Amino acid sequence: MTPDFTQSFALDYNGARRKFVAAAEALGCALSQYRHPSKTGPDGEALAIDVARLGDPKAPSQLVIISGTHGLEGLSGSAAQIGWMQSEFARALPRGVSVLFVHALNPYGFAWGTRTTENNVDLNRNFIDHDAPYPANPGYATLYTHQVPNEWTPAALAPYTEAVSAFQATHGADALFDAQARGQYEFPQGTNYGGNQREWSNLALQSIVADHLGAAERVGFIDWHTGIGDWAKSFFLCFNDEGGALHAEAVRWWGKDRIVGQRPHNVARPNYQGLVFHGLTQFLGGRPMVGAVIEFGTRGPHVRHALRLDQWLKFKAEADSERVRMLRADLHDCFVPVSSHWRGETTQQAISITQQAIEGLTTWSLAATTAA
Ligand SMILES: [Zn+2]
């Protein structure tokens, strides 16, 4: 039976926070919060990353589940966390495994309904060495000129579409998506901007690891996202090295079909820079981590258009109008569809995928012994 989505989803950041804290308290989780030092939400509310620990903090195997890396996608990630917390599985955690829920890693973006942070940074491109020269993305620079027009009209949007078509005709669809999505460090008002310093959320995640994962000997990782894949279907981006033991472990947990050879929007996977996955791996200091960004699909390749809309609403739109509210609703629906079908289906899959990770963690050492 499909879960009741109205129990797992909320309407906004505040509502999601309340539901998350209530679900955590019902399970007897230990709660802590990492409050944003300077920013507040649209109603003046405090912004924080909420962390809930289910089970033994000294457990050798720990599953870290993150929501809201991309701000507004957090309504889905939050529901994915809460859905599992409300399932029967949460009351039957195996011995030796515990779960650390990180709710709203980018609370500013979550509360304000944008994918990026308070500095327009794509947090999932920010975990990079900011003292080293940034990786170049010349393809992005080529396309940037017309990306976010002053007016959001078909005529004003057309030149970018033409530039994209020309780029694809010359370089191919794989190179186009790589240029658009891998991350860029040159245009602070552009999409997928990785920033010029570590964001507050990046620093906070390091504190969370130090405060909560000291005892972990092995870590499972799920970072919930939306926007890649088929409607209401999960899509995995596993960043463990293909051919390595950790990648094989991810295959064992979730299945070969989901982990091997995944092609987002049916093109080659971009050479993503500065992922949370990279940051967490570094913060764990050599302890093994198996995991993935797990997306729920919405509008397929049309999502790229909504990334531009996010930037336009932030930098070019009038403060408020019927038209702006209509466009904002479209942006939100693109990343977290209002559809009860989508919300019920994704909650159900999130419960199953989370439970597979927990079962994988439970038998991880056993598998390693068998393989040796
Ligand atoms: Zn995302």
Short mmCIF file of C-alpha atoms and ligand atoms in Angstrom, two decimals:
data_model
loop_
_atom_site.label_atom_id
_atom_site.label_comp_id
_atom_site.label_asym_id
_atom_site.label_seq_id
_atom_site.Cartn_x
_atom_site.Cartn_y
_atom_site.Cartn_z
CA MET A 1 0.00 0.00 0.00
CA THR A 2 1.30 3.47 -0.93
CA PRO A 3 2.02 5.58 2.15
CA ASP A 4 -0.13 8.65 2.87
CA PHE A 5 1.98 11.44 1.41
CA THR A 6 0.32 14.07 3.58
CA GLN A 7 2.10 12.48 6.54
CA SER A 8 5.60 12.68 5.04
CA PHE A 9 5.41 15.90 2.96
CA ALA A 10 5.04 19.45 4.23
CA LEU A 11 4.16 22.68 2.46
CA ASP A 12 7.30 24.61 3.34
CA TYR A 13 10.54 24.64 5.31
CA ASN A 14 8.89 25.40 8.67
CA GLY A 15 6.32 22.68 8.22
CA ALA A 16 8.98 20.17 7.15
CA ARG A 17 11.07 21.04 10.17
CA ARG A 18 8.12 20.53 12.51
CA LYS A 19 7.24 17.18 10.93
CA PHE A 20 10.85 16.01 11.02
CA VAL A 21 11.31 16.93 14.67
CA ALA A 22 8.00 15.30 15.61
CA ALA A 23 8.93 12.07 13.77
CA ALA A 24 12.35 12.07 15.45
CA GLU A 25 10.85 12.64 18.89
CA ALA A 26 8.31 9.84 18.37
CA LEU A 27 11.25 7.48 17.76
CA GLY A 28 13.20 8.75 20.76
CA CYS A 29 15.97 10.19 18.58
CA ALA A 30 18.56 12.53 20.07
CA LEU A 31 18.12 15.91 18.35
CA SER A 32 20.58 18.71 17.81
CA GLN A 33 20.55 21.80 15.65
CA TYR A 34 23.10 23.86 13.77
CA ARG A 35 21.67 27.32 13.52
CA HIS A 36 22.53 29.63 10.66
CA PRO A 37 24.48 32.54 12.20
CA SER A 38 23.10 35.36 10.08
CA LYS A 39 20.23 34.41 7.77
CA THR A 40 16.52 34.03 8.47
CA GLY A 41 13.60 32.73 6.42
CA PRO A 42 10.95 34.73 4.54
CA ASP A 43 8.82 35.11 7.69
CA GLY A 44 11.81 36.03 9.82
CA GLU A 45 12.07 32.49 11.15
CA ALA A 46 15.36 30.98 12.31
CA LEU A 47 17.18 28.74 9.86
CA ALA A 48 18.93 25.60 11.04
CA ILE A 49 20.16 22.19 10.04
CA ASP A 50 18.40 19.70 12.31
CA VAL A 51 20.26 16.51 13.12
CA ALA A 52 18.54 13.44 14.56
CA ARG A 53 20.30 10.33 15.77
CA LEU A 54 18.40 7.07 15.81
CA GLY A 55 20.09 4.26 17.68
CA ASP A 56 23.47 3.86 19.33
CA PRO A 57 25.87 6.77 18.64
CA LYS A 58 28.74 4.32 19.18
CA ALA A 59 27.51 1.86 16.55
CA PRO A 60 30.32 0.82 14.17
CA SER A 61 28.06 1.08 11.10
CA GLN A 62 26.24 4.35 10.55
CA LEU A 63 23.92 5.54 7.82
CA VAL A 64 23.97 9.28 7.07
CA ILE A 65 20.85 10.54 5.27
CA ILE A 66 20.85 14.14 4.02
CA SER A 67 18.02 16.29 2.70
CA GLY A 68 17.98 19.79 1.24
CA THR A 69 21.49 20.01 -0.23
CA HIS A 70 19.72 21.75 -3.10
CA GLY A 71 17.45 23.89 -0.95
CA LEU A 72 14.01 23.60 -2.47
CA GLU A 73 14.49 19.92 -3.37
CA GLY A 74 14.47 19.48 0.41
CA LEU A 75 10.70 19.15 0.59
CA SER A 76 11.13 15.80 -1.16
CA GLY A 77 14.26 14.78 0.76
CA SER A 78 12.60 15.68 4.04
CA ALA A 79 9.61 13.50 3.11
CA ALA A 80 12.00 10.68 2.20
CA GLN A 81 13.55 10.91 5.67
CA ILE A 82 10.22 11.24 7.48
CA GLY A 83 8.59 8.46 5.43
CA TRP A 84 11.17 5.93 6.62
CA MET A 85 11.03 7.29 10.18
CA GLN A 86 7.26 6.67 10.19
CA SER A 87 7.63 3.16 8.74
CA GLU A 88 7.77 -0.02 10.82
CA PHE A 89 11.47 -0.41 9.88
CA ALA A 90 12.50 2.54 12.05
CA ARG A 91 11.38 0.67 15.15
CA ALA A 92 13.39 -2.42 14.25
CA LEU A 93 16.90 -1.09 13.72
CA PRO A 94 19.40 -3.98 13.64
CA ARG A 95 22.09 -4.16 16.32
CA GLY A 96 25.35 -2.46 15.37
CA VAL A 97 23.74 0.05 12.99
CA SER A 98 22.52 3.54 13.68
CA VAL A 99 21.16 6.35 11.54
CA LEU A 100 22.08 10.03 11.45
CA PHE A 101 19.48 12.22 9.73
CA VAL A 102 20.71 15.60 8.51
CA HIS A 103 17.63 17.69 7.73
CA ALA A 104 17.92 20.76 5.46
CA LEU A 105 21.66 20.92 4.84
CA ASN A 106 20.99 24.16 2.94
CA PRO A 107 18.21 25.67 5.06
CA TYR A 108 18.38 29.06 3.34
CA GLY A 109 17.61 27.58 -0.08
CA PHE A 110 14.95 25.33 1.43
CA ALA A 111 13.15 28.21 3.17
CA TRP A 112 13.44 30.66 0.27
CA GLY A 113 12.54 28.14 -2.43
CA THR A 114 15.77 28.16 -4.41
CA ARG A 115 18.28 25.40 -5.13
CA THR A 116 21.27 27.47 -4.06
CA THR A 117 22.60 28.90 -0.82
CA GLU A 118 22.46 32.48 0.48
CA ASN A 119 25.41 33.20 -1.86
CA ASN A 120 23.84 31.61 -4.94
CA VAL A 121 26.18 28.66 -4.49
CA ASP A 122 25.29 25.19 -5.68
CA LEU A 123 26.25 23.44 -2.43
CA ASN A 124 26.80 20.20 -4.33
CA ARG A 125 29.69 21.88 -6.23
CA ASN A 126 31.19 23.67 -3.18
CA PHE A 127 33.19 20.83 -1.60
CA ILE A 128 36.36 21.59 -3.50
CA ASP A 129 39.80 22.91 -2.54
CA HIS A 130 39.23 26.69 -2.63
CA ASP A 131 42.96 27.37 -2.30
CA ALA A 132 43.79 25.56 -5.52
CA PRO A 133 43.02 26.90 -9.00
CA TYR A 134 39.42 26.09 -9.90
CA PRO A 135 38.75 23.65 -12.71
CA ALA A 136 37.94 25.51 -15.90
CA ASN A 137 34.65 25.06 -17.70
CA PRO A 138 35.09 26.82 -21.06
CA GLY A 139 31.93 25.29 -22.48
CA TYR A 140 29.86 26.93 -19.76
CA ALA A 141 31.52 30.29 -20.44
CA THR A 142 30.54 29.98 -24.11
CA LEU A 143 26.90 29.49 -23.21
CA TYR A 144 26.66 31.91 -20.29
CA THR A 145 25.95 35.15 -22.19
CA HIS A 146 22.27 34.47 -22.89
CA GLN A 147 21.56 32.14 -19.99
CA VAL A 148 19.46 34.44 -17.82
CA PRO A 149 17.81 37.23 -19.85
CA ASN A 150 16.43 40.39 -18.29
CA GLU A 151 12.90 39.45 -19.31
CA TRP A 152 11.34 36.00 -18.95
CA THR A 153 9.63 35.92 -22.32
CA PRO A 154 9.83 33.39 -25.17
CA ALA A 155 11.65 35.93 -27.34
CA ALA A 156 14.22 36.74 -24.67
CA LEU A 157 14.76 33.06 -23.84
CA ALA A 158 15.29 31.99 -27.45
CA PRO A 159 18.95 33.04 -27.99
CA TYR A 160 20.16 30.68 -25.24
CA THR A 161 18.20 27.80 -26.75
CA GLU A 162 19.86 28.56 -30.09
CA ALA A 163 23.31 28.71 -28.49
CA VAL A 164 22.68 25.37 -26.79
CA SER A 165 21.60 23.77 -30.07
CA ALA A 166 24.69 25.09 -31.83
CA PHE A 167 26.94 23.82 -29.01
CA GLN A 168 25.36 20.38 -29.20
CA ALA A 169 25.68 20.26 -32.98
CA THR A 170 29.42 20.95 -32.68
CA HIS A 171 30.38 19.08 -29.50
CA GLY A 172 27.63 16.52 -28.93
CA ALA A 173 25.01 15.99 -26.25
CA ASP A 174 27.45 14.52 -23.69
CA ALA A 175 29.77 17.54 -23.84
CA LEU A 176 26.80 19.90 -23.63
CA PHE A 177 25.43 18.37 -20.45
CA ASP A 178 28.90 18.19 -18.94
CA ALA A 179 29.45 21.91 -19.59
CA GLN A 180 26.05 22.79 -18.15
CA ALA A 181 26.11 20.58 -15.08
CA ARG A 182 29.65 19.74 -13.96
CA GLY A 183 29.95 23.00 -12.01
CA GLN A 184 31.57 26.38 -12.71
CA TYR A 185 33.55 28.81 -10.56
CA GLU A 186 33.54 31.85 -12.80
CA PHE A 187 30.02 33.32 -12.89
CA PRO A 188 28.56 34.07 -9.44
CA GLN A 189 25.08 34.70 -10.86
CA GLY A 190 25.07 31.63 -13.07
CA THR A 191 23.70 28.14 -12.52
CA ASN A 192 25.76 25.43 -10.83
CA TYR A 193 28.12 28.04 -9.35
CA GLY A 194 30.45 26.31 -6.88
CA GLY A 195 31.38 29.47 -4.95
CA ASN A 196 34.69 31.06 -4.02
CA GLN A 197 34.83 29.85 -0.42
CA ARG A 198 33.41 27.13 1.77
CA GLU A 199 29.74 27.83 2.41
CA TRP A 200 28.31 27.86 5.95
CA SER A 201 26.55 24.55 5.19
CA ASN A 202 29.88 23.02 4.13
CA LEU A 203 31.53 24.05 7.42
CA ALA A 204 28.47 22.88 9.37
CA LEU A 205 28.64 19.43 7.76
CA GLN A 206 32.23 19.09 8.92
CA SER A 207 31.09 19.96 12.47
CA ILE A 208 28.27 17.42 12.23
CA VAL A 209 30.74 14.70 11.23
CA ALA A 210 33.06 15.65 14.10
CA ASP A 211 30.21 15.79 16.63
CA HIS A 212 28.32 12.66 15.61
CA LEU A 213 30.36 10.24 13.54
CA GLY A 214 33.45 9.79 15.71
CA ALA A 215 32.65 6.16 16.46
CA ALA A 216 31.68 5.16 12.94
CA GLU A 217 33.95 2.55 11.39
CA ARG A 218 31.99 2.40 8.14
CA VAL A 219 29.42 4.78 6.75
CA GLY A 220 26.51 4.51 4.36
CA PHE A 221 25.43 7.71 2.63
CA ILE A 222 22.22 8.85 0.98
CA ASP A 223 21.81 12.41 -0.30
CA TRP A 224 18.20 12.87 -1.48
CA HIS A 225 17.67 15.01 -4.59
CA THR A 226 15.13 15.54 -7.33
CA GLY A 227 15.20 16.42 -11.01
CA ILE A 228 17.05 13.57 -12.78
CA GLY A 229 15.35 10.44 -14.00
CA ASP A 230 11.89 9.39 -15.11
CA TRP A 231 8.74 10.69 -13.43
CA ALA A 232 8.49 9.49 -9.81
CA LYS A 233 11.31 6.97 -10.34
CA SER A 234 14.54 6.86 -8.36
CA PHE A 235 17.81 7.57 -10.15
CA PHE A 236 21.15 6.78 -8.50
CA LEU A 237 24.42 8.65 -8.89
CA CYS A 238 26.97 6.55 -7.01
CA PHE A 239 30.35 8.23 -6.73
CA ASN A 240 32.35 5.33 -5.35
CA ASP A 241 35.11 4.39 -7.82
CA GLU A 242 33.80 1.96 -10.38
CA GLY A 243 35.63 -1.34 -10.11
CA GLY A 244 36.49 -0.76 -6.43
CA ALA A 245 35.27 -2.66 -3.37
CA LEU A 246 33.04 0.20 -2.16
CA HIS A 247 31.32 0.44 -5.52
CA ALA A 248 30.76 -3.32 -5.43
CA GLU A 249 29.23 -2.85 -2.00
CA ALA A 250 26.79 -0.25 -3.38
CA VAL A 251 25.83 -2.75 -6.09
CA ARG A 252 25.23 -5.36 -3.41
CA TRP A 253 22.92 -3.00 -1.47
CA TRP A 254 20.90 -1.49 -4.28
CA GLY A 255 21.40 -3.67 -7.35
CA LYS A 256 23.56 -3.48 -10.46
CA ASP A 257 20.84 -1.94 -12.61
CA ARG A 258 20.65 1.13 -10.38
CA ILE A 259 24.37 1.62 -9.78
CA VAL A 260 26.32 0.66 -12.90
CA GLY A 261 26.40 2.74 -16.09
CA GLN A 262 23.79 5.31 -15.10
CA ARG A 263 23.15 7.96 -17.77
CA PRO A 264 21.38 11.07 -16.42
CA HIS A 265 18.89 12.41 -18.98
CA ASN A 266 20.27 9.63 -21.23
CA VAL A 267 23.69 11.25 -21.72
CA ALA A 268 27.10 10.55 -20.16
CA ARG A 269 27.43 11.48 -16.51
CA PRO A 270 29.10 14.90 -16.13
CA ASN A 271 32.45 15.19 -14.42
CA TYR A 272 30.82 16.71 -11.33
CA GLN A 273 33.12 18.86 -9.17
CA GLY A 274 32.93 19.59 -5.45
CA LEU A 275 30.20 17.16 -4.41
CA VAL A 276 28.97 16.68 -0.84
CA PHE A 277 30.10 13.08 -1.41
CA HIS A 278 33.69 14.35 -1.84
CA GLY A 279 33.44 16.54 1.27
CA LEU A 280 32.03 13.82 3.46
CA THR A 281 34.67 11.36 2.25
CA GLN A 282 37.33 13.86 3.27
CA PHE A 283 35.74 14.63 6.67
CA LEU A 284 35.65 10.89 7.45
CA GLY A 285 39.40 10.78 6.98
CA GLY A 286 39.83 7.46 5.25
CA ARG A 287 36.99 5.53 6.86
CA PRO A 288 35.09 3.66 4.14
CA MET A 289 31.88 5.20 2.84
CA VAL A 290 29.40 3.70 0.40
CA GLY A 291 26.64 5.78 -1.02
CA ALA A 292 24.93 7.84 -3.63
CA VAL A 293 23.04 10.91 -4.58
CA ILE A 294 19.56 9.51 -5.11
CA GLU A 295 17.25 11.56 -7.29
CA PHE A 296 13.56 11.31 -7.97
CA GLY A 297 12.70 12.15 -11.56
CA THR A 298 10.25 14.93 -12.42
CA ARG A 299 10.22 16.53 -15.89
CA GLY A 300 13.27 14.86 -17.40
CA PRO A 301 15.52 17.14 -19.50
CA HIS A 302 13.04 20.04 -19.16
CA VAL A 303 14.41 20.54 -15.66
CA ARG A 304 17.37 22.40 -17.21
CA HIS A 305 14.97 25.20 -18.14
CA ALA A 306 13.85 25.51 -14.52
CA LEU A 307 17.45 26.05 -13.39
CA ARG A 308 17.45 29.23 -15.47
CA LEU A 309 14.11 30.22 -13.97
CA ASP A 310 15.56 29.85 -10.48
CA GLN A 311 18.32 32.31 -11.41
CA TRP A 312 15.92 34.69 -13.12
CA LEU A 313 13.58 34.83 -10.13
CA LYS A 314 16.56 35.55 -7.89
CA PHE A 315 18.34 38.20 -9.92
CA LYS A 316 15.96 39.67 -12.49
CA ALA A 317 12.33 39.32 -11.45
CA GLU A 318 10.19 42.09 -9.99
CA ALA A 319 9.60 41.68 -6.25
CA ASP A 320 6.10 40.35 -6.57
CA SER A 321 3.34 40.02 -9.15
CA GLU A 322 0.83 37.44 -10.27
CA ARG A 323 3.22 36.43 -13.01
CA VAL A 324 6.15 35.99 -10.63
CA ARG A 325 4.01 33.92 -8.26
CA MET A 326 2.93 31.75 -11.20
CA LEU A 327 6.51 31.21 -12.30
CA ARG A 328 7.60 30.47 -8.74
CA ALA A 329 4.89 27.82 -8.42
CA ASP A 330 6.12 26.28 -11.68
CA LEU A 331 9.71 26.18 -10.37
CA HIS A 332 8.63 24.45 -7.16
CA ASP A 333 6.44 21.97 -9.01
CA CYS A 334 9.35 21.17 -11.32
CA PHE A 335 11.49 20.00 -8.40
CA VAL A 336 8.84 18.78 -5.97
CA PRO A 337 5.68 18.02 -7.96
CA VAL A 338 2.42 18.73 -6.18
CA SER A 339 1.03 15.46 -7.58
CA SER A 340 -0.17 12.99 -4.96
CA HIS A 341 0.95 10.16 -7.26
CA TRP A 342 4.52 11.49 -7.33
CA ARG A 343 4.61 12.14 -3.60
CA GLY A 344 3.17 8.77 -2.62
CA GLU A 345 5.41 6.83 -5.02
CA THR A 346 8.60 8.59 -3.99
CA THR A 347 7.87 8.19 -0.29
CA GLN A 348 7.37 4.47 -0.82
CA GLN A 349 10.61 4.10 -2.80
CA ALA A 350 12.53 6.14 -0.23
CA ILE A 351 11.44 3.76 2.52
CA SER A 352 12.58 0.74 0.51
CA ILE A 353 15.91 2.29 -0.61
CA THR A 354 16.73 3.40 2.94
CA GLN A 355 15.97 -0.04 4.28
CA GLN A 356 18.22 -1.63 1.64
CA ALA A 357 21.08 0.58 2.85
CA ILE A 358 20.47 -0.44 6.46
CA GLU A 359 20.42 -4.12 5.55
CA GLY A 360 23.55 -3.60 3.44
CA LEU A 361 25.33 -1.94 6.36
CA THR A 362 24.27 -4.75 8.68
CA THR A 363 25.97 -7.37 6.52
CA TRP A 364 28.84 -5.25 5.17
CA SER A 365 31.59 -6.71 7.35
CA LEU A 366 30.26 -10.19 6.67
CA ALA A 367 30.51 -9.59 2.92
CA ALA A 368 34.05 -8.21 3.25
CA THR A 369 35.05 -11.32 5.21
CA THR A 370 33.52 -13.56 2.59
CA ALA A 371 35.33 -11.73 -0.20
CA ALA A 372 38.72 -11.93 1.54
ZN ZN B 1 19.75 18.25 -6.45
#
